[in-house]
Coordinates of C-alpha atoms in Angstrom, one line a residue:
Chain A
X1 CA -20.6 -28.8 -13.0
X2 CA -21.0 -29.8 -9.3
X3 CA -20.8 -26.9 -7.3
X4 CA -20.9 -29.1 -3.6
X5 CA -19.1 -27.4 -0.8
X6 CA -15.2 -28.7 -0.2
X7 CA -13.9 -30.1 2.5
X8 CA -10.3 -28.7 2.0
X9 CA -8.6 -31.9 3.8
X10 CA -9.9 -34.4 1.5
X11 CA -10.1 -33.1 -1.2
X12 CA -10.2 -35.7 -3.9
X13 CA -7.4 -35.4 -7.1
X14 CA -9.6 -33.9 -10.0
X15 CA -10.2 -35.6 -13.1
X16 CA -9.1 -34.5 -15.9
X17 CA -11.3 -36.3 -18.5
X18 CA -14.2 -35.0 -16.6
X19 CA -15.5 -31.1 -16.6
X20 CA -12.4 -28.5 -16.3
X21 CA -12.5 -27.3 -12.3
X22 CA -14.5 -25.3 -11.2
X23 CA -12.1 -22.0 -9.2
X24 CA -12.9 -23.4 -6.0
X25 CA -11.7 -27.0 -7.2
X26 CA -8.5 -24.9 -8.1
X27 CA -8.3 -22.7 -5.4
X28 CA -8.3 -26.1 -3.1
X29 CA -5.8 -28.5 -5.5
X30 CA -3.1 -25.5 -5.6
X31 CA -3.9 -24.9 -1.9
X32 CA -3.6 -28.6 -1.2
X33 CA 0.2 -28.5 -3.2
X34 CA 2.3 -27.6 -0.4
X35 CA 2.1 -30.3 2.5
X36 CA 3.7 -27.0 4.4
X37 CA 0.7 -25.0 4.1
X38 CA -2.1 -28.1 4.4
X39 CA -0.2 -28.5 8.0
X40 CA -0.1 -25.2 9.1
X41 CA -3.5 -25.5 7.7
X42 CA -4.5 -28.4 9.9
X43 CA -2.3 -26.8 13.6
X44 CA -4.5 -23.2 12.8
X45 CA -8.4 -24.5 12.9
X46 CA -6.7 -26.8 15.8
X47 CA -6.3 -24.0 17.8
X48 CA -8.7 -21.9 16.2
X49 CA -11.1 -25.2 17.9
X50 CA -9.7 -25.4 21.4
X51 CA -10.3 -22.3 21.8
X52 CA -13.9 -22.1 20.9
X53 CA -14.4 -24.6 23.2
X54 CA -11.9 -23.6 25.8
X55 CA -14.3 -24.2 29.0
X56 CA -15.2 -27.7 28.3
X57 CA -12.2 -29.5 27.3
X58 CA -9.7 -27.5 30.0
X59 CA -8.8 -29.5 33.3
X60 CA -9.5 -26.6 35.4
X61 CA -11.1 -23.4 34.6
X62 CA -8.6 -20.8 35.7
X63 CA -10.2 -17.8 36.1
X64 CA -12.9 -20.2 39.6
X65 CA -10.4 -18.5 42.2
X66 CA -12.5 -21.8 43.7
X67 CA -11.2 -24.3 42.0
X68 CA -7.4 -22.5 42.2
X69 CA -4.7 -24.4 45.0
X70 CA -2.0 -21.8 46.4
X71 CA -0.3 -25.0 47.7
X72 CA 0.1 -26.2 43.8
X73 CA 1.9 -23.0 42.5
X74 CA 5.5 -23.3 40.4
X75 CA 4.8 -27.8 40.4
X76 CA 7.0 -28.6 36.7
X77 CA 5.1 -29.7 33.8
X78 CA 3.7 -33.3 35.3
X79 CA 3.5 -32.6 38.4
X80 CA 0.5 -35.0 40.4
X81 CA -1.4 -32.3 42.0
X82 CA -4.5 -32.3 44.8
X83 CA -7.4 -33.2 42.1
X84 CA -5.4 -33.4 39.3
X85 CA -2.1 -33.9 37.3
X86 CA -1.4 -30.5 35.7
X87 CA 0.5 -32.2 32.2
X88 CA 1.8 -28.5 31.6
X89 CA 3.2 -27.1 35.0
X90 CA 1.3 -24.5 37.0
X91 CA 1.9 -20.8 37.2
X92 CA 2.6 -18.7 41.3
X93 CA -0.9 -18.9 41.8
X94 CA -1.5 -22.3 41.6
X95 CA -3.3 -22.1 38.3
X96 CA -3.0 -25.4 36.1
X97 CA -0.8 -24.1 32.6
X98 CA -2.4 -26.1 30.5
X99 CA -6.0 -24.3 31.0
X100 CA -4.5 -20.8 31.5
X101 CA -3.1 -21.5 28.0
X102 CA -6.3 -22.4 26.5
X103 CA -8.1 -19.3 27.4
X104 CA -5.3 -17.4 27.0
X105 CA -5.0 -17.9 23.2
X106 CA -8.8 -17.7 23.1
X107 CA -7.9 -14.3 24.2
X108 CA -4.9 -13.4 21.6
X109 CA -6.6 -14.9 19.1
X110 CA -10.2 -13.1 19.5
X111 CA -7.8 -9.3 19.5
X112 CA -6.3 -10.6 16.6
X113 CA -9.1 -11.8 15.2
X114 CA -11.8 -8.5 15.8
X115 CA -8.8 -6.1 15.4
X116 CA -7.8 -7.1 12.0
X117 CA -11.9 -7.9 11.0
X118 CA -12.3 -3.7 12.2
X119 CA -9.4 -2.8 10.3
X120 CA -10.3 -4.0 7.0
X121 CA -13.2 -3.0 6.8
X122 CA -12.0 0.5 7.7
X123 CA -9.0 0.0 5.4
X124 CA -10.7 -1.1 2.4
X125 CA -13.7 1.5 2.5
X126 CA -11.9 3.7 2.6
X127 CA -9.3 2.3 -0.4
X128 CA -11.8 1.3 -1.7
X129 CA -12.8 5.5 -1.8
X130 CA -9.5 6.5 -2.3
X131 CA -9.0 4.6 -6.1
X132 CA -13.5 5.2 -7.1
X133 CA -13.2 9.0 -6.4
X134 CA -10.1 9.9 -7.1
X135 CA -9.1 13.3 -7.2
X136 CA -9.0 15.2 -3.7
X137 CA -10.2 13.1 -2.5
X138 CA -7.6 9.6 -3.2
X139 CA -4.7 12.6 -2.4
X140 CA -5.7 13.3 1.4
X141 CA -6.6 9.3 2.3
X142 CA -2.6 8.5 0.6
X143 CA -1.0 11.4 2.7
X144 CA -2.3 9.8 5.6
X145 CA -1.7 6.1 5.0
X146 CA 2.2 7.7 3.5
X147 CA 2.5 9.8 7.0
X148 CA 0.9 6.3 9.5
X149 CA 3.0 4.6 7.9
X150 CA 6.5 5.9 7.6
X151 CA 6.2 5.3 11.5
X152 CA 6.9 1.8 12.5
X153 CA 3.6 -0.1 13.8
X154 CA 4.6 -0.5 17.1
X155 CA 5.0 3.6 18.2
X156 CA 1.9 4.4 16.7
X157 CA 0.6 1.3 19.4
X158 CA 2.3 3.1 22.5
X159 CA 1.3 6.7 21.6
X160 CA -2.0 5.3 21.1
X161 CA -1.8 3.5 24.3
X162 CA 0.6 5.9 26.6
X163 CA -2.5 7.6 25.3
X164 CA -5.8 5.4 25.8
X165 CA -5.3 3.4 28.8
X166 CA -5.6 -0.5 28.9
X167 CA -8.5 -2.2 28.3
X168 CA -9.5 -5.2 25.6
X169 CA -11.5 -2.3 23.3
X170 CA -8.3 -0.2 23.7
X171 CA -6.1 -2.4 22.4
X172 CA -8.3 -3.1 19.6
X173 CA -8.3 0.5 18.8
X174 CA -4.5 0.6 18.4
X175 CA -4.8 -2.8 16.7
X176 CA -6.8 -1.6 14.2
X177 CA -5.0 2.1 13.8
X178 CA -1.8 0.6 13.0
X179 CA -3.1 -2.0 10.4
X180 CA -6.0 0.0 8.0
X181 CA -3.6 2.0 6.9
X182 CA -2.2 -1.6 4.6
X183 CA -5.7 -2.4 3.9
X184 CA -6.5 1.0 2.4
X185 CA -2.8 0.6 0.2
X186 CA -3.8 -2.6 -0.7
X187 CA -7.3 -2.0 -1.6
X188 CA -6.5 1.2 -4.0
X189 CA -3.5 -0.5 -6.0
X190 CA -5.2 -3.2 -7.2
X191 CA -8.9 -1.1 -7.6
X192 CA -7.0 1.5 -9.4
X193 CA -6.5 -1.3 -12.1
X194 CA -9.7 -2.6 -11.7
X195 CA -10.8 1.1 -11.8
X196 CA -9.9 0.4 -16.1
X197 CA -11.6 -2.2 -17.0
X198 CA -14.1 -2.3 -19.2
X199 CA -16.6 -4.3 -17.0
X200 CA -16.6 -1.1 -14.9
X201 CA -16.7 1.4 -17.9
X202 CA -19.5 -0.4 -18.5
X203 CA -21.4 -0.3 -15.3
X204 CA -20.8 3.4 -15.6
X205 CA -22.7 3.6 -18.9
X206 CA -25.3 1.5 -17.5
X207 CA -25.5 4.8 -15.1
X208 CA -25.9 3.0 -12.2
X209 CA -25.1 4.1 -9.0
X210 CA -21.9 4.8 -7.4
X211 CA -22.4 2.8 -4.8
X212 CA -24.0 -0.5 -6.5
X213 CA -20.2 0.1 -8.5
X214 CA -18.6 0.1 -5.1
X215 CA -20.0 -2.5 -3.5
X216 CA -21.0 -5.1 -6.1
X217 CA -18.8 -4.4 -8.6
X218 CA -15.3 -2.9 -7.7
X219 CA -15.5 -4.8 -4.5
X220 CA -15.4 -8.9 -5.1
X221 CA -12.6 -8.0 -7.5
X222 CA -9.9 -5.6 -4.9
X223 CA -11.1 -9.8 -2.5
X224 CA -7.9 -12.0 -3.2
X225 CA -5.6 -9.3 -2.0
X226 CA -7.4 -8.3 0.6
X227 CA -7.7 -12.0 2.1
X228 CA -3.8 -12.2 1.9
X229 CA -3.1 -8.4 3.3
X230 CA -5.4 -10.1 6.0
X231 CA -4.0 -13.0 6.6
X232 CA -0.8 -12.1 6.9
X233 CA -2.0 -9.4 9.5
X234 CA -4.2 -11.7 11.9
X235 CA -0.5 -12.4 12.6
X236 CA 1.5 -8.5 13.3
X237 CA -1.8 -8.2 15.1
X238 CA -1.3 -11.3 17.6
X239 CA 2.4 -10.8 18.0
X240 CA 1.7 -6.9 17.7
X241 CA -1.4 -7.7 20.8
X242 CA 1.4 -9.9 22.4
X243 CA 4.4 -7.7 22.4
X244 CA 2.4 -5.0 24.6
X245 CA 1.1 -7.1 26.7
X246 CA 4.2 -8.1 28.4
X247 CA 5.4 -5.2 28.2
X248 CA 2.4 -4.5 30.6
X249 CA 0.5 -1.3 28.2
X250 CA -1.8 -4.4 26.3
X251 CA -4.5 -6.4 27.9
X252 CA -5.3 -5.9 31.5
X253 CA -4.8 -9.0 34.2
X254 CA -8.8 -9.1 34.0
X255 CA -8.5 -10.5 30.0
X256 CA -5.2 -12.7 30.2
X257 CA -3.1 -13.4 26.6
X258 CA -0.5 -15.5 25.7
X259 CA 1.2 -12.1 25.7
X260 CA 0.5 -11.7 29.7
X261 CA 1.0 -14.7 30.4
X262 CA 4.5 -14.6 29.2
X263 CA 5.0 -11.7 31.2
X264 CA 3.9 -13.6 34.3
X265 CA 5.7 -16.5 33.7
X266 CA 8.8 -14.4 33.3
X267 CA 10.2 -13.2 36.2
X268 CA 9.9 -16.6 37.2
X269 CA 12.2 -17.6 34.6
X270 CA 15.4 -16.8 36.4
X271 CA 15.3 -19.1 38.4
X272 CA 15.3 -21.8 36.4
X273 CA 11.1 -22.4 36.4
X274 CA 10.9 -22.2 32.5
X275 CA 7.4 -23.5 32.3
X276 CA 5.6 -21.0 33.1
X277 CA 6.7 -18.3 30.2
X278 CA 8.4 -21.1 27.7
X279 CA 4.4 -22.6 26.7
X280 CA 2.9 -19.9 26.4
X281 CA 6.2 -18.6 24.3
X282 CA 5.4 -22.3 22.1
X283 CA 1.7 -21.8 22.2
X284 CA 2.0 -18.3 20.4
X285 CA 4.8 -19.0 18.2
X286 CA 2.7 -22.5 17.0
X287 CA 0.2 -20.0 15.9
X288 CA 2.4 -16.8 14.3
X289 CA 4.2 -19.9 12.4
X290 CA 1.1 -21.5 11.2
X291 CA -0.4 -18.3 10.0
X292 CA 2.1 -17.4 8.4
X293 CA 2.2 -20.6 6.0
X294 CA -0.7 -20.2 5.1
X295 CA -0.4 -17.4 4.4
X296 CA 2.3 -17.7 1.8
X297 CA 0.9 -21.0 -0.2
X298 CA -2.1 -18.3 -0.3
X299 CA -0.3 -15.9 -1.4
X300 CA 1.0 -18.6 -4.3
X301 CA -2.2 -19.6 -4.9
X302 CA -3.7 -16.1 -5.4
X303 CA -0.9 -14.4 -7.3
X304 CA -2.4 -14.0 -10.8
X305 CA 1.3 -13.6 -12.2
X306 CA 2.5 -17.8 -10.7
X307 CA -0.9 -19.2 -12.1
X308 CA -0.9 -22.2 -14.5
Chain B
X1 CA 16.8 21.5 -6.5
X2 CA 16.2 24.2 -3.8
X3 CA 12.4 23.8 -4.3
X4 CA 12.5 20.2 -3.3
X5 CA 14.6 21.5 -0.2
X6 CA 11.8 23.8 1.8
X7 CA 9.1 21.7 0.1
X8 CA 10.3 18.8 1.9
X9 CA 11.4 20.9 4.6
X10 CA 7.7 22.8 5.2
X11 CA 6.2 19.0 4.8
X12 CA 8.4 17.5 8.0
X13 CA 7.5 20.6 10.0
X14 CA 4.1 19.5 9.5
X15 CA 3.6 16.6 10.4
X16 CA 5.4 17.6 12.8
X17 CA 2.6 20.0 14.6
X18 CA 0.1 17.2 13.5
X19 CA 1.9 14.6 15.5
X20 CA 2.7 17.4 18.0
X21 CA -1.1 18.1 18.3
X22 CA -1.9 14.8 18.4
X23 CA -0.1 13.9 21.5
X24 CA -0.9 17.0 24.0
X25 CA -5.1 16.5 22.1
X26 CA -4.0 12.7 23.4
X27 CA -2.2 13.8 26.5
X28 CA -3.0 17.2 28.1
X29 CA -6.8 17.1 26.9
X30 CA -8.7 13.7 27.0
X31 CA -8.8 12.5 30.6
X32 CA -8.5 14.7 32.9
X33 CA -5.1 16.7 33.2
X34 CA -4.9 18.2 36.4
X35 CA -4.8 14.0 37.5
X36 CA -1.7 14.1 34.8
X37 CA -0.4 16.2 34.9
X38 CA 0.1 17.0 38.8
X39 CA 1.6 14.6 41.3
X40 CA -1.3 12.7 42.9
X41 CA 0.1 13.9 46.3
X42 CA -0.4 17.4 46.8
X43 CA -2.7 18.4 48.3
X44 CA -5.6 21.6 47.5
X45 CA -4.2 24.4 47.2
X46 CA -1.1 23.1 45.5
X47 CA -3.3 21.8 43.6
X48 CA -4.2 25.1 42.5
X49 CA -1.4 26.6 42.6
X50 CA 0.0 24.5 39.4
X51 CA -3.5 24.1 37.8
X52 CA -2.8 27.8 37.7
X53 CA 1.0 27.6 36.9
X54 CA 0.1 24.8 34.0
X55 CA -2.2 27.6 32.5
X56 CA -5.2 25.0 33.1
X57 CA -8.0 27.3 32.9
X58 CA -7.2 28.3 30.1
X59 CA -8.9 27.7 26.5
X60 CA -7.2 24.7 25.0
X61 CA -6.2 27.3 22.5
X62 CA -4.2 28.6 24.1
X63 CA -3.2 25.5 26.2
X64 CA -1.5 24.1 23.2
X65 CA 0.5 27.6 21.2
X66 CA 2.1 27.3 25.5
X67 CA 2.7 23.6 25.0
X68 CA 4.4 24.3 21.8
X69 CA 6.8 27.3 22.2
X70 CA 8.2 25.3 25.2
X71 CA 8.6 22.8 23.5
X72 CA 11.0 24.6 20.5
X73 CA 12.7 25.9 24.0
X74 CA 14.4 22.3 24.9
X75 CA 11.4 22.4 28.0
X76 CA 8.3 19.3 27.4
X77 CA 7.8 19.5 31.0
X78 CA 9.1 18.1 34.1
X79 CA 9.0 14.7 35.8
X80 CA 6.9 13.3 39.0
X81 CA 8.9 10.6 39.8
X82 CA 12.9 11.9 38.8
X83 CA 12.0 16.3 39.9
X84 CA 14.1 16.8 37.6
X85 CA 13.6 18.0 33.3
X86 CA 12.2 15.2 30.6
X87 CA 14.6 16.6 28.6
X88 CA 17.5 15.5 30.4
X89 CA 16.5 12.5 32.6
X90 CA 15.7 11.2 28.8
X91 CA 19.2 12.8 27.0
X92 CA 21.7 10.6 30.1
X93 CA 19.6 7.0 29.7
X94 CA 19.8 8.0 25.2
X95 CA 23.1 7.0 24.8
X96 CA 22.4 3.4 26.5
X97 CA 20.3 2.5 24.1
X98 CA 22.3 4.2 20.8
X99 CA 25.1 2.3 22.1
X100 CA 22.3 -1.3 21.9
X101 CA 20.5 -0.1 18.0
X102 CA 24.4 0.3 16.8
X103 CA 25.3 -3.0 18.2
X104 CA 22.3 -4.1 16.5
X105 CA 23.7 -2.5 13.9
X106 CA 26.2 -4.0 13.6
X107 CA 25.1 -7.2 14.3
X108 CA 22.5 -7.3 11.7
X109 CA 25.7 -6.4 9.1
X110 CA 28.7 -8.9 10.2
X111 CA 25.8 -12.0 10.5
X112 CA 23.2 -11.0 7.8
X113 CA 25.2 -10.7 4.0
X114 CA 28.1 -13.4 4.8
X115 CA 24.7 -15.1 5.3
X116 CA 22.8 -13.9 2.3
X117 CA 25.7 -14.4 0.4
X118 CA 25.7 -18.2 1.1
X119 CA 22.2 -17.9 0.0
X120 CA 23.0 -15.7 -3.0
X121 CA 25.3 -18.1 -4.1
X122 CA 24.0 -21.9 -3.3
X123 CA 20.5 -20.9 -3.2
X124 CA 19.2 -24.9 -3.8
X125 CA 21.6 -26.0 -1.7
X126 CA 20.4 -27.6 1.9
X127 CA 22.7 -23.8 3.6
X128 CA 21.4 -21.1 2.0
X129 CA 17.8 -23.0 2.0
X130 CA 18.2 -23.3 6.5
X131 CA 19.2 -20.0 5.7
X132 CA 16.5 -18.5 4.0
X133 CA 13.7 -20.1 6.3
X134 CA 15.8 -19.0 9.3
X135 CA 15.0 -15.2 7.5
X136 CA 11.3 -15.9 7.7
X137 CA 11.7 -17.4 11.1
X138 CA 14.0 -13.6 12.3
X139 CA 10.9 -11.7 10.4
X140 CA 7.7 -13.5 12.4
X141 CA 9.3 -14.0 15.5
X142 CA 8.4 -11.7 18.4
X143 CA 11.0 -9.9 19.5
X144 CA 9.7 -10.6 22.9
X145 CA 9.9 -14.2 22.8
X146 CA 13.0 -14.4 21.2
X147 CA 14.7 -12.4 23.6
X148 CA 13.1 -15.2 26.7
X149 CA 14.3 -17.8 24.7
X150 CA 18.0 -16.4 24.2
X151 CA 17.7 -15.8 28.1
X152 CA 16.1 -19.4 28.9
X153 CA 19.5 -20.7 27.0
X154 CA 22.4 -18.6 27.4
X155 CA 21.4 -17.1 30.7
X156 CA 19.9 -19.6 32.7
X157 CA 20.5 -22.7 31.4
X158 CA 23.8 -22.5 30.3
X159 CA 24.8 -19.5 32.7
X160 CA 27.4 -18.3 29.9
X161 CA 26.2 -14.5 29.5
X162 CA 24.6 -11.9 32.0
X163 CA 20.3 -11.6 31.1
X164 CA 20.5 -8.2 32.6
X165 CA 21.3 -5.0 32.8
X166 CA 24.5 -2.7 31.9
X167 CA 27.7 -4.1 33.2
X168 CA 30.8 -2.7 33.4
X169 CA 31.0 1.0 32.1
X170 CA 33.9 3.2 30.6
X171 CA 33.3 7.2 30.4
X172 CA 33.9 7.8 26.9
X173 CA 33.7 12.5 26.6
X174 CA 31.6 11.6 29.3
X175 CA 29.2 9.4 28.3
X176 CA 29.0 5.9 30.0
X177 CA 29.8 2.5 27.7
X178 CA 29.4 -0.4 27.9
X179 CA 31.4 -2.0 24.6
X180 CA 34.6 -1.2 25.9
X181 CA 34.7 -3.5 29.2
X182 CA 34.8 -7.6 28.6
X183 CA 31.7 -7.3 31.4
X184 CA 29.9 -4.1 29.5
X185 CA 30.5 -6.7 26.3
X186 CA 28.8 -9.7 27.6
X187 CA 25.6 -7.7 28.9
X188 CA 25.5 -6.0 25.5
X189 CA 26.0 -9.5 23.2
X190 CA 22.4 -10.8 24.4
X191 CA 20.8 -7.6 23.9
X192 CA 22.7 -6.3 20.2
X193 CA 21.7 -10.4 19.3
X194 CA 18.0 -10.1 20.3
X195 CA 17.2 -6.6 18.6
X196 CA 19.6 -7.2 15.0
X197 CA 17.5 -10.5 14.3
X198 CA 15.3 -8.3 12.7
X199 CA 17.1 -6.3 11.0
X200 CA 19.2 -10.2 10.2
X201 CA 16.3 -10.9 8.1
X202 CA 15.9 -8.3 6.2
X203 CA 19.9 -8.2 5.0
X204 CA 19.7 -12.0 4.2
X205 CA 17.1 -10.7 1.9
X206 CA 18.3 -8.1 1.3
X207 CA 21.1 -9.5 -0.2
X208 CA 20.8 -12.6 -1.3
X209 CA 18.0 -11.3 -4.0
X210 CA 20.9 -8.6 -4.9
X211 CA 23.8 -11.5 -5.1
X212 CA 21.0 -13.9 -7.0
X213 CA 20.2 -10.3 -9.5
X214 CA 23.7 -9.5 -9.8
X215 CA 25.7 -13.2 -10.7
X216 CA 23.9 -12.8 -13.5
X217 CA 25.3 -9.0 -15.1
X218 CA 27.7 -9.5 -18.0
X219 CA 30.6 -7.6 -16.3
X220 CA 30.7 -10.9 -13.3
X221 CA 30.5 -13.3 -16.3
X222 CA 33.6 -10.3 -17.8
X223 CA 35.8 -10.3 -15.1
X224 CA 35.3 -14.1 -14.5
X225 CA 36.3 -14.8 -18.2
X226 CA 39.2 -12.8 -17.0
X227 CA 40.6 -15.7 -15.1
X228 CA 40.2 -13.4 -11.0
X229 CA 39.9 -15.4 -8.9
X230 CA 36.5 -16.8 -7.4
X231 CA 36.4 -14.7 -3.8
X232 CA 37.7 -11.4 -5.7
X233 CA 34.9 -11.3 -8.6
X234 CA 32.2 -12.3 -5.4
X235 CA 34.4 -10.2 -2.7
X236 CA 35.0 -7.4 -4.6
X237 CA 32.8 -7.5 -8.0
X238 CA 29.2 -9.0 -6.5
X239 CA 29.6 -7.1 -3.0
X240 CA 30.5 -3.7 -4.2
X241 CA 27.6 -3.6 -6.0
X242 CA 24.9 -5.5 -3.7
X243 CA 25.9 -2.6 -0.2
X244 CA 24.7 0.0 -2.5
X245 CA 20.4 -1.1 -1.8
X246 CA 22.1 -2.6 1.8
X247 CA 23.8 0.1 2.7
X248 CA 20.4 2.7 1.8
X249 CA 17.9 0.2 3.5
X250 CA 19.6 0.1 6.6
X251 CA 20.0 3.7 7.2
X252 CA 16.4 4.0 6.8
X253 CA 15.5 0.8 9.4
X254 CA 18.2 2.6 11.9
X255 CA 15.1 4.5 14.0
X256 CA 13.0 1.8 14.2
X257 CA 15.7 -0.7 15.6
X258 CA 15.1 2.5 17.9
X259 CA 11.3 1.9 18.5
X260 CA 11.8 -2.1 18.9
X261 CA 14.5 -1.1 21.6
X262 CA 11.2 -0.3 23.5
X263 CA 11.3 -4.3 23.7
X264 CA 14.5 -5.1 23.7
X265 CA 15.1 -3.1 26.7
X266 CA 12.6 -4.4 28.8
X267 CA 13.3 -7.4 28.6
X268 CA 17.2 -7.3 29.3
X269 CA 16.4 -4.5 32.0
X270 CA 18.7 -2.0 29.5
X271 CA 18.6 1.6 30.9
X272 CA 17.3 2.7 27.5
X273 CA 15.5 5.1 26.5
X274 CA 13.4 2.4 26.0
X275 CA 12.5 1.3 29.3
X276 CA 11.9 4.6 30.3
X277 CA 9.4 5.2 28.5
X278 CA 8.1 2.0 30.1
X279 CA 8.6 2.4 33.6
X280 CA 6.5 5.2 33.2
X281 CA 4.0 4.4 32.1
X282 CA 3.0 2.4 34.5
X283 CA 4.6 5.4 37.4
X284 CA 1.7 7.4 35.4
X285 CA 5.1 9.7 35.0
X286 CA 3.2 11.5 32.1
X287 CA 5.5 14.2 31.2
X288 CA 8.4 11.1 30.5
X289 CA 5.9 10.1 27.5
X290 CA 5.5 12.7 25.9
X291 CA 8.6 14.0 26.6
X292 CA 9.5 10.0 24.4
X293 CA 7.2 10.3 22.7
X294 CA 7.8 13.9 20.9
X295 CA 11.3 13.4 20.1
X296 CA 11.4 10.1 18.6
X297 CA 8.7 11.4 16.4
X298 CA 10.7 14.4 15.9
X299 CA 14.3 11.5 15.0
X300 CA 11.6 9.5 12.6
X301 CA 10.7 12.4 10.8
X302 CA 15.0 14.1 10.5
X303 CA 16.0 10.5 9.9
X304 CA 12.8 10.3 7.0
X305 CA 14.3 13.8 5.8
X306 CA 18.0 13.4 5.9
X307 CA 16.6 10.4 3.6
X308 CA 14.8 12.1 1.2
X309 CA 17.1 14.5 0.0
X310 CA 20.1 11.7 -0.1
X311 CA 17.6 10.1 -2.3
X312 CA 17.2 12.9 -4.2
X313 CA 20.3 14.3 -4.3
X314 CA 21.7 10.7 -5.6
X315 CA 18.8 10.4 -8.5
X316 CA 17.4 12.9 -10.1
X317 CA 15.0 11.7 -11.3
X318 CA 13.6 12.4 -7.6
X319 CA 14.6 15.6 -8.1
X320 CA 12.6 16.5 -11.1
X321 CA 9.2 14.2 -10.3
X322 CA 9.2 16.3 -7.2
X323 CA 9.7 19.9 -9.0
X324 CA 7.0 18.9 -11.7
X325 CA 4.3 17.4 -8.9

């Protein structure tokens, strides 16, 4: 059986006569069935690429004040500036919007991904513990989860931000605190089902240690639903961070995310300078929609009930 | 029933206490409470007097009980900026938020139920698919972004509707309301629509799922076999049965509409409690922040409690299950 790495974008049709497809091959071909999801994936990868290589592809370093020219402030898209063409216009400081947006995307994606990853580890850990040990551990953890999920995410985030103040790490903490409960609930539900299966009983009979059973046997089987929830939650985290930054209680002005760029342009929107808010908003929208498209398809592909 | 009621009430009180500890410890103990609670423009003598008056020289537990007993008597602190009790200021702003929330709920039902019905009756038509795609967008787009787009299109480019404020108000029983004046309605429409979008998507999905399920039931087939007109079958037999879950969920969502009003009120400069919260965070007016958080948490706990009690009244299975547990 061949197990070479597959390029997800150019996967060939699996030949029917040859060896049965590996799970990975089947996963890739199932995923590619939806053109819309494929489009979302390509778009999302392109956005990530743009964010990662921001210093090399932006025409201007938007936070190097030497490169800014205040005389170029609030120019509409496609205007010729002093040194360059501003394809998406400039903001009130004469900053190239295209460069500003790519750097903002970088901040937004980093905060979203970091908070999701940390929340996934914490929430997943608690969920596994709750399912594996049961009893009062389970009750305690799930009571906290229920309590938290009975409040809307934005309220919890506002409480935490009001208490902690602004800052990148504080926003990440707030986003983690908002999200961990979803993972805990997801993992617990999956792990409870898995725990009663024979292979866990077999592992217990072999007198393997608790950590070994949890991490080597139980955890790998709880991953698929976690991936689905995780993908959708990245979009939620990015959207929530943008909302908080827009409200002025999120990231500080030194780390402008897309939400903060939109907030900056909001004051000028009423006077008709739409581009300062509109383009960062458009990029935010594309990011969220592309992640959701991928997440939706992942849910369909990874759902065992829908498997052929 | 009484057992469930008492048990549920005690749970709510415990949750409220936990939340008050979190908010109290967060605001009063993390960071320097003197900076937070005393006007930064006060001189040294005033500061010391205020420290003694607020009891900041006592132990954390004593301070907490002072805060708690104050809160129970309706004293949630004094705003620095407005120089009035925090609770009074919030109660003055509350009607605007409630009006916005009610307007949003009204729009969500008015548009959501017919759209959901169409999508449920004709799930494979273009219109049905379009409505579902729209509801997915309504779920995933950030509220503030949609608000901006509404302002851009309807206020800036078309100039049809105003972008901010409450417009003319009339007093009803001493409470100013916007929805009774033409100017007020024009101010209310955009923010209410913005706030409604998320709930509208929810209503569309619930209605569509309910319609598809109900259409397969025998009583619908029977109503059709009886020769009733299509509008009567759908308007009476189908609609009545899907309304129950929709109304229940919307009741539960009322609290989250008020929480999300923070975003909409900031975008549209609507003078409600959400905008007050954001302004107060920016002005470091902490007593207002604490009062807002405590009131909202209290409201949430109250809504959850009422819904739970109603559930156990309506559904004996819940009641019996809880009494045994």
